[in-house]
PDB file of C-alpha atoms and ligand atoms in Angstrom:
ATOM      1  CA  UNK A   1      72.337 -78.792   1.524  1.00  0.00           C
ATOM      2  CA  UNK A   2      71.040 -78.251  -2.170  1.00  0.00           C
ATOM      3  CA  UNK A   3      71.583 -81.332  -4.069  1.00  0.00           C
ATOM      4  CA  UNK A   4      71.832 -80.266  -8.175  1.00  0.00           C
ATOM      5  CA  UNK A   5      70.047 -83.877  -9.486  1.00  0.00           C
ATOM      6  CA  UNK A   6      67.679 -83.195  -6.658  1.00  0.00           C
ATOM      7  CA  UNK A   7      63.864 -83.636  -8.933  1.00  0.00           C
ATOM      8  CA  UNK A   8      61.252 -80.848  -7.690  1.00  0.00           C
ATOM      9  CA  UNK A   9      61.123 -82.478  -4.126  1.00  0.00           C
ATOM     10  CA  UNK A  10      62.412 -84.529  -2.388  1.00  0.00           C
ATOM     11  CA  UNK A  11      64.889 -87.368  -3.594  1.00  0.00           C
ATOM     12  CA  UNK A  12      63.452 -90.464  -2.090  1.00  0.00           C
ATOM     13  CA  UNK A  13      65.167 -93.625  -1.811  1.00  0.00           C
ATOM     14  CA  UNK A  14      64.271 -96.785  -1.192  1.00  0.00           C
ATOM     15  CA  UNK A  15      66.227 -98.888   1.390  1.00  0.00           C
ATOM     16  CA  UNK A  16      65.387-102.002  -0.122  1.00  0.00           C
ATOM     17  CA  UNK A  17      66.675-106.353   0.441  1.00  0.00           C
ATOM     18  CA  UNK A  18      64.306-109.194   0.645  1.00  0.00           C
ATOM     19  CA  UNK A  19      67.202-110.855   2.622  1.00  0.00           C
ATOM     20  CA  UNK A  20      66.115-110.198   6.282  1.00  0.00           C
ATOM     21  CA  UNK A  21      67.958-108.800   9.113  1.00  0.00           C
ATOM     22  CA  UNK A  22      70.997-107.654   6.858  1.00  0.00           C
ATOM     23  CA  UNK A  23      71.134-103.927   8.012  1.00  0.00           C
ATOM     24  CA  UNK A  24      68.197-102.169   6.137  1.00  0.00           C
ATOM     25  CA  UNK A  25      66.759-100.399   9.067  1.00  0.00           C
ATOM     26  CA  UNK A  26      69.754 -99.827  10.730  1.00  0.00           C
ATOM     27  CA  UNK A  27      71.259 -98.081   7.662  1.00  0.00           C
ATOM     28  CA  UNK A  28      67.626 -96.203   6.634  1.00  0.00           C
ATOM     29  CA  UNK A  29      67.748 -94.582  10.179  1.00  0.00           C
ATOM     30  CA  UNK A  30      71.400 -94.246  10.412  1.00  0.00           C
ATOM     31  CA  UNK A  31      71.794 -92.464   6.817  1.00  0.00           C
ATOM     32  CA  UNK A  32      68.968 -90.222   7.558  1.00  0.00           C
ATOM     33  CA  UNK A  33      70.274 -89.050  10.885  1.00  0.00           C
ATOM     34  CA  UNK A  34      73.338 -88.266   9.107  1.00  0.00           C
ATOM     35  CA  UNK A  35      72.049 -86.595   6.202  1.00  0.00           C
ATOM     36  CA  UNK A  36      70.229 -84.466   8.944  1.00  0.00           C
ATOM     37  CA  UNK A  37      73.405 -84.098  10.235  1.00  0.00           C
ATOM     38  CA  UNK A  38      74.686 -82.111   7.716  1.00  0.00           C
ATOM     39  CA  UNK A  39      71.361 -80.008   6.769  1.00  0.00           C
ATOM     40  CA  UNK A  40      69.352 -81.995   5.060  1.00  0.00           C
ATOM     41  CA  UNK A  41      65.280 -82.317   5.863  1.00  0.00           C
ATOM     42  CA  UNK A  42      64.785 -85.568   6.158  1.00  0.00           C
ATOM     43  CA  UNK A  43      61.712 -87.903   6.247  1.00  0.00           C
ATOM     44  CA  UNK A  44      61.509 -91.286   7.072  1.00  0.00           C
ATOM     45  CA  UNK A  45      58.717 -93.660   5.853  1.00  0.00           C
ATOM     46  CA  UNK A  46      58.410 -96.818   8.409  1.00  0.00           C
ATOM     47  CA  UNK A  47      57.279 -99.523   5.544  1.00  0.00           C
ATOM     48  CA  UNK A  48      57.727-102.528   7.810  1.00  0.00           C
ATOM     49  CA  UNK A  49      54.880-103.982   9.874  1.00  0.00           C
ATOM     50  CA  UNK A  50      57.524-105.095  12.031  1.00  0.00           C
ATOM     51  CA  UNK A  51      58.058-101.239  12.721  1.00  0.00           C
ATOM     52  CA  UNK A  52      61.582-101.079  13.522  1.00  0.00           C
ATOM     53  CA  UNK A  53      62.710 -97.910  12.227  1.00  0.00           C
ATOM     54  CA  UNK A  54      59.479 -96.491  13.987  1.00  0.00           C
ATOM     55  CA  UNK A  55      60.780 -98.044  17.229  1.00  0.00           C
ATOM     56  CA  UNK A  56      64.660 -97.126  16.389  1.00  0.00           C
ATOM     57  CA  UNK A  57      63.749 -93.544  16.075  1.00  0.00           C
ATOM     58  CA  UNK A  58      61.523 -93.122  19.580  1.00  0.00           C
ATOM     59  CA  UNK A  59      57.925 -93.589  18.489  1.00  0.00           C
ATOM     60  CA  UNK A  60      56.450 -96.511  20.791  1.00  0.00           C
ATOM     61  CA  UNK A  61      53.851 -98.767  19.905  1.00  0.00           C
ATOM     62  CA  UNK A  62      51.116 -96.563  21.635  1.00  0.00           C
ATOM     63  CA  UNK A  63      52.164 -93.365  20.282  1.00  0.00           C
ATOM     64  CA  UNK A  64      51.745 -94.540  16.364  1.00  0.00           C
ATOM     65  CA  UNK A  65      47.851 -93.089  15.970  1.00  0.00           C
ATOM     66  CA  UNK A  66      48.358 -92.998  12.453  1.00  0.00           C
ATOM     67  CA  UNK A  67      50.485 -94.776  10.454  1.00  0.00           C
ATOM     68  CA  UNK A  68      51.594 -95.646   6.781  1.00  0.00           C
ATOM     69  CA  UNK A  69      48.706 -98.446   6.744  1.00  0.00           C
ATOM     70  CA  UNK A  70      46.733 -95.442   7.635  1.00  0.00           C
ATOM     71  CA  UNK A  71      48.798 -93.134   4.056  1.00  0.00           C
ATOM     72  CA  UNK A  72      48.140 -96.627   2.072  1.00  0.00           C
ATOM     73  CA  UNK A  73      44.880 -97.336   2.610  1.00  0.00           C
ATOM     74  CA  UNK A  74      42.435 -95.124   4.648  1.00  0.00           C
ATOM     75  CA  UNK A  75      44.028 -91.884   2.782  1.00  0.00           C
ATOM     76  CA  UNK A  76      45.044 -90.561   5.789  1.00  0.00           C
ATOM     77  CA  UNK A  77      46.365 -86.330   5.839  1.00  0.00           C
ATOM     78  CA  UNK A  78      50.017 -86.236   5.682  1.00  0.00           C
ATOM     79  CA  UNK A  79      49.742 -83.532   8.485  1.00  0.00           C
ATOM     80  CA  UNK A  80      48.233 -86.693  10.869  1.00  0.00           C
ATOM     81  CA  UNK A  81      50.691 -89.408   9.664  1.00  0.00           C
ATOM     82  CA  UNK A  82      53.921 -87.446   9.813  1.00  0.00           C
ATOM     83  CA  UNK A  83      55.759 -87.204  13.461  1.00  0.00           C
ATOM     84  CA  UNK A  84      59.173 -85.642  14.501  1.00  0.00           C
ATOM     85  CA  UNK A  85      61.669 -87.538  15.979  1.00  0.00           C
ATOM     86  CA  UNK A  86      63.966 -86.045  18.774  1.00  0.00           C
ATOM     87  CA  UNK A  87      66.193 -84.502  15.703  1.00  0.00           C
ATOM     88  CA  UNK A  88      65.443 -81.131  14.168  1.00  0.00           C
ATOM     89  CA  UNK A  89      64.057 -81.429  10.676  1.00  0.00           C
ATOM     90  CA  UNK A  90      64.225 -85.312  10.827  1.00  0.00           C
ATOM     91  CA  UNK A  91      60.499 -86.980  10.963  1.00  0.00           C
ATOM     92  CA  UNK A  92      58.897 -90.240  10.805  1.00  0.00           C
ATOM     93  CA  UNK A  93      55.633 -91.909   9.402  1.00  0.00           C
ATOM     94  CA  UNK A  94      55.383 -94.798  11.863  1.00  0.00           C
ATOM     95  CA  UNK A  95      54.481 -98.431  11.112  1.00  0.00           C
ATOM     96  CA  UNK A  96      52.843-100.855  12.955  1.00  0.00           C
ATOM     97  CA  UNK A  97      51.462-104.715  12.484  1.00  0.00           C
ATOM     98  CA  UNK A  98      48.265-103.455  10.472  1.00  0.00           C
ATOM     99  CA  UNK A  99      50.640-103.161   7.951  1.00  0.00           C
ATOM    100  CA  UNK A 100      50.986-106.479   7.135  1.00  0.00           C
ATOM    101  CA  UNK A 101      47.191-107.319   5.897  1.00  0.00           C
ATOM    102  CA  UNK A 102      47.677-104.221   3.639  1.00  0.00           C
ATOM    103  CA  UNK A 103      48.418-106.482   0.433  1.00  0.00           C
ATOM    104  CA  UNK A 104      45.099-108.584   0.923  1.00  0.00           C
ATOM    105  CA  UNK A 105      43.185-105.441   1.284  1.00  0.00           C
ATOM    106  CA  UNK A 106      44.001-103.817  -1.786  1.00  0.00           C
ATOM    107  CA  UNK A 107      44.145-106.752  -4.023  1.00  0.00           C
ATOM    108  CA  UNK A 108      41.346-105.351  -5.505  1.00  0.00           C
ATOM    109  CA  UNK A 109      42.396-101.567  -5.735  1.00  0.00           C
ATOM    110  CA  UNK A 110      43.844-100.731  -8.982  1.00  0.00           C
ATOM    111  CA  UNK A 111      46.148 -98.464  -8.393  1.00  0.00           C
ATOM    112  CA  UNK A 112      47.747-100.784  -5.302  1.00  0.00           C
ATOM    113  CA  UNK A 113      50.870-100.808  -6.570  1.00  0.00           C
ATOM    114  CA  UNK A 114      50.918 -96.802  -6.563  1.00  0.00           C
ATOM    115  CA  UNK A 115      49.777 -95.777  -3.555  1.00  0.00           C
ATOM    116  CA  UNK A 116      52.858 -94.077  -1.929  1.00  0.00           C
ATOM    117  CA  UNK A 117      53.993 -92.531  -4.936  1.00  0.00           C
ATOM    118  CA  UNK A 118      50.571 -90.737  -5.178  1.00  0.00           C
ATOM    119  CA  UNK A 119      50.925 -90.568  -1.322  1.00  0.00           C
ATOM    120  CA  UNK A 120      54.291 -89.080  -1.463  1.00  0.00           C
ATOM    121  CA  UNK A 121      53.469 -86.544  -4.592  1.00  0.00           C
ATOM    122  CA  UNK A 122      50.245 -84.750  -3.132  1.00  0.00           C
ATOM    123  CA  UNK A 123      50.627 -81.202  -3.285  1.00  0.00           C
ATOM    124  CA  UNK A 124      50.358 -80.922   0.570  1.00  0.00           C
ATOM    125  CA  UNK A 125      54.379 -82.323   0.498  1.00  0.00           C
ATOM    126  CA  UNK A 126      55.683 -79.442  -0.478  1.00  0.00           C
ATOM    127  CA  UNK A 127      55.238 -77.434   2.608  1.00  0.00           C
ATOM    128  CA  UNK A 128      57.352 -79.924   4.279  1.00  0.00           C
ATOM    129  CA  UNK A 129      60.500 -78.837   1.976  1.00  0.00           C
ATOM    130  CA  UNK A 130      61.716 -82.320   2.777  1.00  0.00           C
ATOM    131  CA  UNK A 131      65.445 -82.915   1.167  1.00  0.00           C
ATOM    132  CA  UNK A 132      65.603 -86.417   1.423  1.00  0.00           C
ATOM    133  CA  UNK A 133      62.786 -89.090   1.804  1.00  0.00           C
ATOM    134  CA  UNK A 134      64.629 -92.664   2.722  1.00  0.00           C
ATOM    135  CA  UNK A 135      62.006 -95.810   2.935  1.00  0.00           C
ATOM    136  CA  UNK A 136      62.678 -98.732   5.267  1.00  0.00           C
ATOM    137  CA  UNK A 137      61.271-102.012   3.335  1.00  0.00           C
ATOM    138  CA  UNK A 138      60.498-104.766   4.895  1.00  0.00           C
ATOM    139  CA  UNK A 139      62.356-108.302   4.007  1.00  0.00           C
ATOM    140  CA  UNK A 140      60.765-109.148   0.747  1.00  0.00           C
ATOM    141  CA  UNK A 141      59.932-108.778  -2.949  1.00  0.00           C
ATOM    142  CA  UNK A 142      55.858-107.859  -1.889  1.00  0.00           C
ATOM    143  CA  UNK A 143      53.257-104.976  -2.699  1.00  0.00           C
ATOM    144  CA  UNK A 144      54.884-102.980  -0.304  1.00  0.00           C
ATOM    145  CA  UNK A 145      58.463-102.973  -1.521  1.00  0.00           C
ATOM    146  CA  UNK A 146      56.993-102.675  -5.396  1.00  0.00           C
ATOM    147  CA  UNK A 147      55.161 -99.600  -3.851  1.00  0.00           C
ATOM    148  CA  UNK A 148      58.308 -98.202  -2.373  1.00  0.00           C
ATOM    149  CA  UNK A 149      60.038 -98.820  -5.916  1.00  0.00           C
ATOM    150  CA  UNK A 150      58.093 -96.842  -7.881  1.00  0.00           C
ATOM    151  CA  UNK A 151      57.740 -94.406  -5.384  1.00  0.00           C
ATOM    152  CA  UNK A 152      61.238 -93.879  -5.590  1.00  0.00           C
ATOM    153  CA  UNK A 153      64.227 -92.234  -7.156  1.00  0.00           C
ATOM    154  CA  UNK A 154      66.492 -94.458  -6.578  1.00  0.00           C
ATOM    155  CA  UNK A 155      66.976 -98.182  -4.277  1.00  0.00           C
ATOM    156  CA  UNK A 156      69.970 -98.089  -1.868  1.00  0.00           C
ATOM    157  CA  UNK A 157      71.024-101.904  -1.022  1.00  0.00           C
ATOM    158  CA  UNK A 158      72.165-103.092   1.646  1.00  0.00           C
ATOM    159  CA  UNK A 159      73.931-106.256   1.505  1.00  0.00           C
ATOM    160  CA  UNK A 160      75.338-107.825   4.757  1.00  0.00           C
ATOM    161  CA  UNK A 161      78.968-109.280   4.801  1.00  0.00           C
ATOM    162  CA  UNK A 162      78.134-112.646   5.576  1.00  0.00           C
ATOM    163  CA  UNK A 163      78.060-116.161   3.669  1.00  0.00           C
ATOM    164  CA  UNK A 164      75.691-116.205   0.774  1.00  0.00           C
ATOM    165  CA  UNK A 165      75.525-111.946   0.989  1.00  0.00           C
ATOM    166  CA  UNK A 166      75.054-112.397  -2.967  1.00  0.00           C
ATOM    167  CA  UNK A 167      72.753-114.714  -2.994  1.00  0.00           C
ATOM    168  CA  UNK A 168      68.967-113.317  -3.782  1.00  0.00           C
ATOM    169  CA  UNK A 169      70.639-109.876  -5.806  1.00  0.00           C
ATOM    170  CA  UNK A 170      69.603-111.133  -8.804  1.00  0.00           C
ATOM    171  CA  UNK A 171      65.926-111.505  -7.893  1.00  0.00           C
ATOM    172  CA  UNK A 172      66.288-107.913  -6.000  1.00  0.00           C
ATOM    173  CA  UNK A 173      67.808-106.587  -9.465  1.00  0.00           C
ATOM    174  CA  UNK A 174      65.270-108.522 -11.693  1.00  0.00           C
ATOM    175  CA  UNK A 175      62.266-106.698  -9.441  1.00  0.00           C
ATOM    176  CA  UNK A 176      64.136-103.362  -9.985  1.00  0.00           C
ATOM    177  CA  UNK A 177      64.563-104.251 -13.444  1.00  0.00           C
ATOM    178  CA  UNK A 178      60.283-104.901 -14.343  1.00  0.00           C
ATOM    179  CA  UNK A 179      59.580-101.960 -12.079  1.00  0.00           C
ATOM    180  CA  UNK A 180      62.048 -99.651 -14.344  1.00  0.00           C
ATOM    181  CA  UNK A 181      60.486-101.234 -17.638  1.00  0.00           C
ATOM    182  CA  UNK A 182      57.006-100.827 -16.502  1.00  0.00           C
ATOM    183  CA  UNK A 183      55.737 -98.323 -13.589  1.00  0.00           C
ATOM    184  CA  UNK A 184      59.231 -96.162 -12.892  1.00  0.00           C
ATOM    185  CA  UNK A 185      61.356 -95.818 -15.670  1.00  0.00           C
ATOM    186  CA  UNK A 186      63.823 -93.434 -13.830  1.00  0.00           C
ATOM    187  CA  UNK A 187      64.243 -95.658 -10.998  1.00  0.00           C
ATOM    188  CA  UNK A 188      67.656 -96.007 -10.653  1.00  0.00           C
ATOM    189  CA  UNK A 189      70.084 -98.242  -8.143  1.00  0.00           C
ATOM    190  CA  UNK A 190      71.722 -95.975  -5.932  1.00  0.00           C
ATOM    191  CA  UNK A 191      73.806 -98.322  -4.743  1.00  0.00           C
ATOM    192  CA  UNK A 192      75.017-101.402  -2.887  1.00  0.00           C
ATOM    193  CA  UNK A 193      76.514-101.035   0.627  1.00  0.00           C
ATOM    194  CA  UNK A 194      78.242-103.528   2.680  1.00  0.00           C
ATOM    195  CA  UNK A 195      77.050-103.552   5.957  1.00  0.00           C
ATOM    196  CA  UNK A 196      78.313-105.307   9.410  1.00  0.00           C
ATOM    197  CA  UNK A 197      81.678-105.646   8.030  1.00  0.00           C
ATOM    198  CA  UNK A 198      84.632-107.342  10.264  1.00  0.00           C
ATOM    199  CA  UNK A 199      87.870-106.646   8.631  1.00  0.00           C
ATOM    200  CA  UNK A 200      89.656-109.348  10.344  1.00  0.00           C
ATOM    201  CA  UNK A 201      86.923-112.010   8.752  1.00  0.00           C
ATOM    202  CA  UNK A 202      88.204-113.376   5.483  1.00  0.00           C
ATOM    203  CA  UNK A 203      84.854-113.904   5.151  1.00  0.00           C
ATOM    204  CA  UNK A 204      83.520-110.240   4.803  1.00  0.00           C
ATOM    205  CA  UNK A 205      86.836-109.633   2.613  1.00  0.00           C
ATOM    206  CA  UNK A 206      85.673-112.480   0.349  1.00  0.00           C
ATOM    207  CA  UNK A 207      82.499-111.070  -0.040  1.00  0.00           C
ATOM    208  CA  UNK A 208      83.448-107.477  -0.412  1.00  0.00           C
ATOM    209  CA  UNK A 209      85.580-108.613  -3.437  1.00  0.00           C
ATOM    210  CA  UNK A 210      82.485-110.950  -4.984  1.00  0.00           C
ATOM    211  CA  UNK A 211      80.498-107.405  -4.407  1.00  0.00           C
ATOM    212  CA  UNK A 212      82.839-105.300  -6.246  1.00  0.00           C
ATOM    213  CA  UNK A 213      84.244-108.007  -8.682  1.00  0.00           C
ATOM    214  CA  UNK A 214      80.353-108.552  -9.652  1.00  0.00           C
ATOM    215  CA  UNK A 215      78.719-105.216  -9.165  1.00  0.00           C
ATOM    216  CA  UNK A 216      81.638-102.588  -9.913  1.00  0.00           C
ATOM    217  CA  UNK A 217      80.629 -99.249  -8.945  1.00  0.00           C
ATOM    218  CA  UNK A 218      77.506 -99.777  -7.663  1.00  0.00           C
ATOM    219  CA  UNK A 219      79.551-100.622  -4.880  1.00  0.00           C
ATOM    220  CA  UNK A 220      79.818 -97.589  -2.199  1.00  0.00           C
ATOM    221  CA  UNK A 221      83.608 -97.569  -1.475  1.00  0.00           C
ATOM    222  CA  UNK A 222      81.826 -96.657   2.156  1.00  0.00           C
ATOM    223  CA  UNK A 223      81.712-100.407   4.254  1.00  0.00           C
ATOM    224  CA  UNK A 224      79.793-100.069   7.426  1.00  0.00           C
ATOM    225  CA  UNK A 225      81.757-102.098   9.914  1.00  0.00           C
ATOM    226  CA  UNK A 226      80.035-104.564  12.421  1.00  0.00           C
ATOM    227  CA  UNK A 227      79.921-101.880  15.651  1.00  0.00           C
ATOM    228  CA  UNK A 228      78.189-103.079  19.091  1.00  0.00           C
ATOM    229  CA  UNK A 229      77.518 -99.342  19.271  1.00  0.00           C
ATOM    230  CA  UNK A 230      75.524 -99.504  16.118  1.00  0.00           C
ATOM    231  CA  UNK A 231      73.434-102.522  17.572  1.00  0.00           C
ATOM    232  CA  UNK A 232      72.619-100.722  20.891  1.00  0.00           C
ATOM    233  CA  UNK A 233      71.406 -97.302  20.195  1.00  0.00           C
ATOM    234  CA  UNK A 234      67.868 -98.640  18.981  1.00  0.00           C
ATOM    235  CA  UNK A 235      67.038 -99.525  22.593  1.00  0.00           C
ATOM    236  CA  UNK A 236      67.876 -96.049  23.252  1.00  0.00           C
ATOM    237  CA  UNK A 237      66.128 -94.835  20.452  1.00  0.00           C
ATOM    238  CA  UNK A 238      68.220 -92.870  18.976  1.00  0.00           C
ATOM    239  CA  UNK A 239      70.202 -93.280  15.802  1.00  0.00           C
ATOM    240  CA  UNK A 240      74.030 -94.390  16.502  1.00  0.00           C
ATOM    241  CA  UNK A 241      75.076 -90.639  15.410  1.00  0.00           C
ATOM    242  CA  UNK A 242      72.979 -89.542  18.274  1.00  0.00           C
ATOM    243  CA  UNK A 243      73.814 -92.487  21.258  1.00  0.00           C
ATOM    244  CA  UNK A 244      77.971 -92.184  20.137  1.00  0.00           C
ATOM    245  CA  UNK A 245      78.660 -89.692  17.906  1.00  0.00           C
ATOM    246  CA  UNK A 246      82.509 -90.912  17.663  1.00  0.00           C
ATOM    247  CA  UNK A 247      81.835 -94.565  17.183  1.00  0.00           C
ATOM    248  CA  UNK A 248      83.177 -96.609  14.243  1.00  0.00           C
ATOM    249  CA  UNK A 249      79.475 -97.262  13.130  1.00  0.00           C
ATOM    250  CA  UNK A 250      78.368 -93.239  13.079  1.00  0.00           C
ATOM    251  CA  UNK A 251      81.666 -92.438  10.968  1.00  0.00           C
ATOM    252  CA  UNK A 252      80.820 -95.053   8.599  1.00  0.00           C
ATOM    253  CA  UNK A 253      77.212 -93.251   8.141  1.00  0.00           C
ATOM    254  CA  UNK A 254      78.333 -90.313   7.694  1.00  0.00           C
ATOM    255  CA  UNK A 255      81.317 -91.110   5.681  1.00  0.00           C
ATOM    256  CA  UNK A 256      78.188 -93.017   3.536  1.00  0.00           C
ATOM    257  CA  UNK A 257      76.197 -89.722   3.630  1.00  0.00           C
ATOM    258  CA  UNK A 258      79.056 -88.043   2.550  1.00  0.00           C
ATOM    259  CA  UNK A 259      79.624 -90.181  -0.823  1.00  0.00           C
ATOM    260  CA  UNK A 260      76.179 -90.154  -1.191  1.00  0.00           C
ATOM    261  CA  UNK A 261      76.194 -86.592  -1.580  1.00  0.00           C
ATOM    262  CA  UNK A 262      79.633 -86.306  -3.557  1.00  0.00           C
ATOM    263  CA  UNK A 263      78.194 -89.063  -5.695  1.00  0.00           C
ATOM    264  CA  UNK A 264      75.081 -86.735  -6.646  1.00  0.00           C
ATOM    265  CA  UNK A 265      77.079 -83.866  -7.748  1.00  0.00           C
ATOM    266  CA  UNK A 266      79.284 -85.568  -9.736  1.00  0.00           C
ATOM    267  CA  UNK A 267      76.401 -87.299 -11.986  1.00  0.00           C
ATOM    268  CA  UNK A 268      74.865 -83.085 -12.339  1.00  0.00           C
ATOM    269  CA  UNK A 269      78.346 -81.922 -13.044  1.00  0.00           C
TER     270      UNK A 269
HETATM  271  N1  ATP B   1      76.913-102.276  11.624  1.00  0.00           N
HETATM  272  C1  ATP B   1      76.328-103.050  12.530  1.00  0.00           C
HETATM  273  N2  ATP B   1      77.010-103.493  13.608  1.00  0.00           N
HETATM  274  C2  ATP B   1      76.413-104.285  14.522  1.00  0.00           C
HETATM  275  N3  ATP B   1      75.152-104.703  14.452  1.00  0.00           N
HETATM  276  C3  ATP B   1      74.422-104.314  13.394  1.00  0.00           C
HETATM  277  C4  ATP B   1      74.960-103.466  12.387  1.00  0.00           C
HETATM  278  N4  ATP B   1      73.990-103.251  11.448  1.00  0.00           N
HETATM  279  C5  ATP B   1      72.907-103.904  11.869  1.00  0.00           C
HETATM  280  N5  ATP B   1      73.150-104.556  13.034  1.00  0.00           N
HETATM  281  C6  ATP B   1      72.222-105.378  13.793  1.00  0.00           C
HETATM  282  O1  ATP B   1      71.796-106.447  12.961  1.00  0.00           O
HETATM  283  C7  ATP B   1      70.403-106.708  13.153  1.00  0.00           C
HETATM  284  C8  ATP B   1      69.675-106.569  11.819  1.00  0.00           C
HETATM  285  O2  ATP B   1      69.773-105.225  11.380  1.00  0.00           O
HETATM  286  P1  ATP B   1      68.510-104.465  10.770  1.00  0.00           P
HETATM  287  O3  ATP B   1      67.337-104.590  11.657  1.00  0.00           O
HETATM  288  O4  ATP B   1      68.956-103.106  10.390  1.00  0.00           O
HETATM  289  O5  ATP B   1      68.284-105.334   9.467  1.00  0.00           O
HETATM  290  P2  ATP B   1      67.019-105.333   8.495  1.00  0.00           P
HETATM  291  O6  ATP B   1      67.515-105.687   7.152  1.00  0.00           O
HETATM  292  O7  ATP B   1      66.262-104.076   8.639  1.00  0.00           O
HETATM  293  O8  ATP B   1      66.165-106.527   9.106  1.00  0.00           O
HETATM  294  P3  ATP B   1      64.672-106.939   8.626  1.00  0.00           P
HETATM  295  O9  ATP B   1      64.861-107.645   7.332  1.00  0.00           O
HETATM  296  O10 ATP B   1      64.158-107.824   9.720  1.00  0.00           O
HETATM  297  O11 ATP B   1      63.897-105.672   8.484  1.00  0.00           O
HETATM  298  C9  ATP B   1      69.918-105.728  14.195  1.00  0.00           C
HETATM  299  O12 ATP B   1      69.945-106.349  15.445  1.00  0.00           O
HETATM  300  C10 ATP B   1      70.952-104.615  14.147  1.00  0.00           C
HETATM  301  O13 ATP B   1      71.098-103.941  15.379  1.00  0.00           O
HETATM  302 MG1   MG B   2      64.232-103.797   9.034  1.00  0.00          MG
END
């Protein structure tokens, strides 16, 4: 699907929280597969040593030759780092562990902070005609994040319905804030998305209200409930749009997908 505010290229978007384990992966794979879903070429970009989008979308450990460490630092082709996942037009560049020492070895390289923007910009993208390129950051404010910032359009952030959800925005926003002033001056906040949502916790509702009290419409009017189904379908490798297509947690994807979208044309009209 043509998107209007779409740059040359791809629109890529970083999936970004330092807060661990509040739904960054999950939504990164999740709103890709639906984006697919509806016609989009879609690459994901693994930026986690712990590797679990690599893992969530079918690439084992011993199948990830090359890798984004391998993008990052050794220069690696595109051609040898990119790998399809089971859906058409949907790929991956995997991560693994080595990713983690990547900020020690490149304290020293100058241009560390942009090494996936230049990654993602080489000529030799173009012949992937990718529509979308969504990054899965790992759980903090480090090289790698700052390198998935400025590579990006736009950061999409998740925020988890839980006690203290808000806590740690203002650091995230502060980081998006120096990367816009300095490196990125287009980078822009896609938005904020409230993930694992329980409708019958006061909690979540509390939160949801802080979110859009605080944060007005940055907030997605999309929530992504909390969905067993959702939780499962990375130990079948396959995004939850693939393992239960009817499922209260692949709805809420696409229905995210979908404002997403509508959200795009709006701002071009
Ligand atoms: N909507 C949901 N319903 C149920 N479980 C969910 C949902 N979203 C995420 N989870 C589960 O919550 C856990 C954390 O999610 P996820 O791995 O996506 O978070 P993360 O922010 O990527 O974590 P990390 O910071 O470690 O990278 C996972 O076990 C995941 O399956
Ligand atoms: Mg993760």
């Amino acid at each position: 699907m043509s998107d209007p505010t779409r740059p040359q290229g791809p629109k890529i978007i970083a999936v970004a929280n330092q807060k661990g384990g509040v739904g960054k992966t999950t939504t990164t794979i999740n709103l890709a597969a639906a984006l697919q879903e509806t016609g989009n070429r879609v690459l994901v970009v693994d930026l986690d040593p712990q590797g679990n989008a690599s893992t969530g979308l079918g690439i084992e450990s011993q199948d990830r030759e090359f890798t984004t460490y391998d993008l990052l630092v050794e220069d690696a082709e595109l051609a040898d780092v990119i790998q399809p996942t089971e859906l058409d037009g949907m790929s991956i560049i995997p991560a693994t562990v080595d990713l983690s020492s990547a900020d020690i070895e490149l304290i020293s390289n100058e241009k560390r902070s942009f090494l996936l923007h230049d990654a993602l910009r080489q000529p030799a993208m173009d012949a992937y005609d990718w529509d979308y390129v969504l990054i899965d950051c790992p759980p903090s404010l480090n090289l790698l994040t700052v390198n998935a910032m400025i590579a990006a359009h736009s950061v999409l952030i998740p925020l988890q319905s839980e006690f203290f959800a808000l806590e740690g925005l203002s650091q995230l926003m502060l980081t998006v804030r120096e990367v816009r002033q300095t490196a990125n001056t287009k980078l822009r906040i896609e938005g904020i998305v409230l993930t694992m949502f329980d409708a019958r916790n006061n909690l979540s509702q509390q939160v949801e209200q802080d979110a859009r009290d605080n944060l007005g419409e940055l907030v997605f009017e999309t929530k992504i409930p909390r969905n067993v189904r959702v939780s499962e379908a990375p130990s079948f490798a396959q995004p939850v749009l693939q393992y239960d297509p009817s499922s209260k947690g692949a709805e809420a994807y696409r229905a995210l997908a979908k404002e997403l979208l509508n959200k795009q044309l709006t701002l071009a009209a």
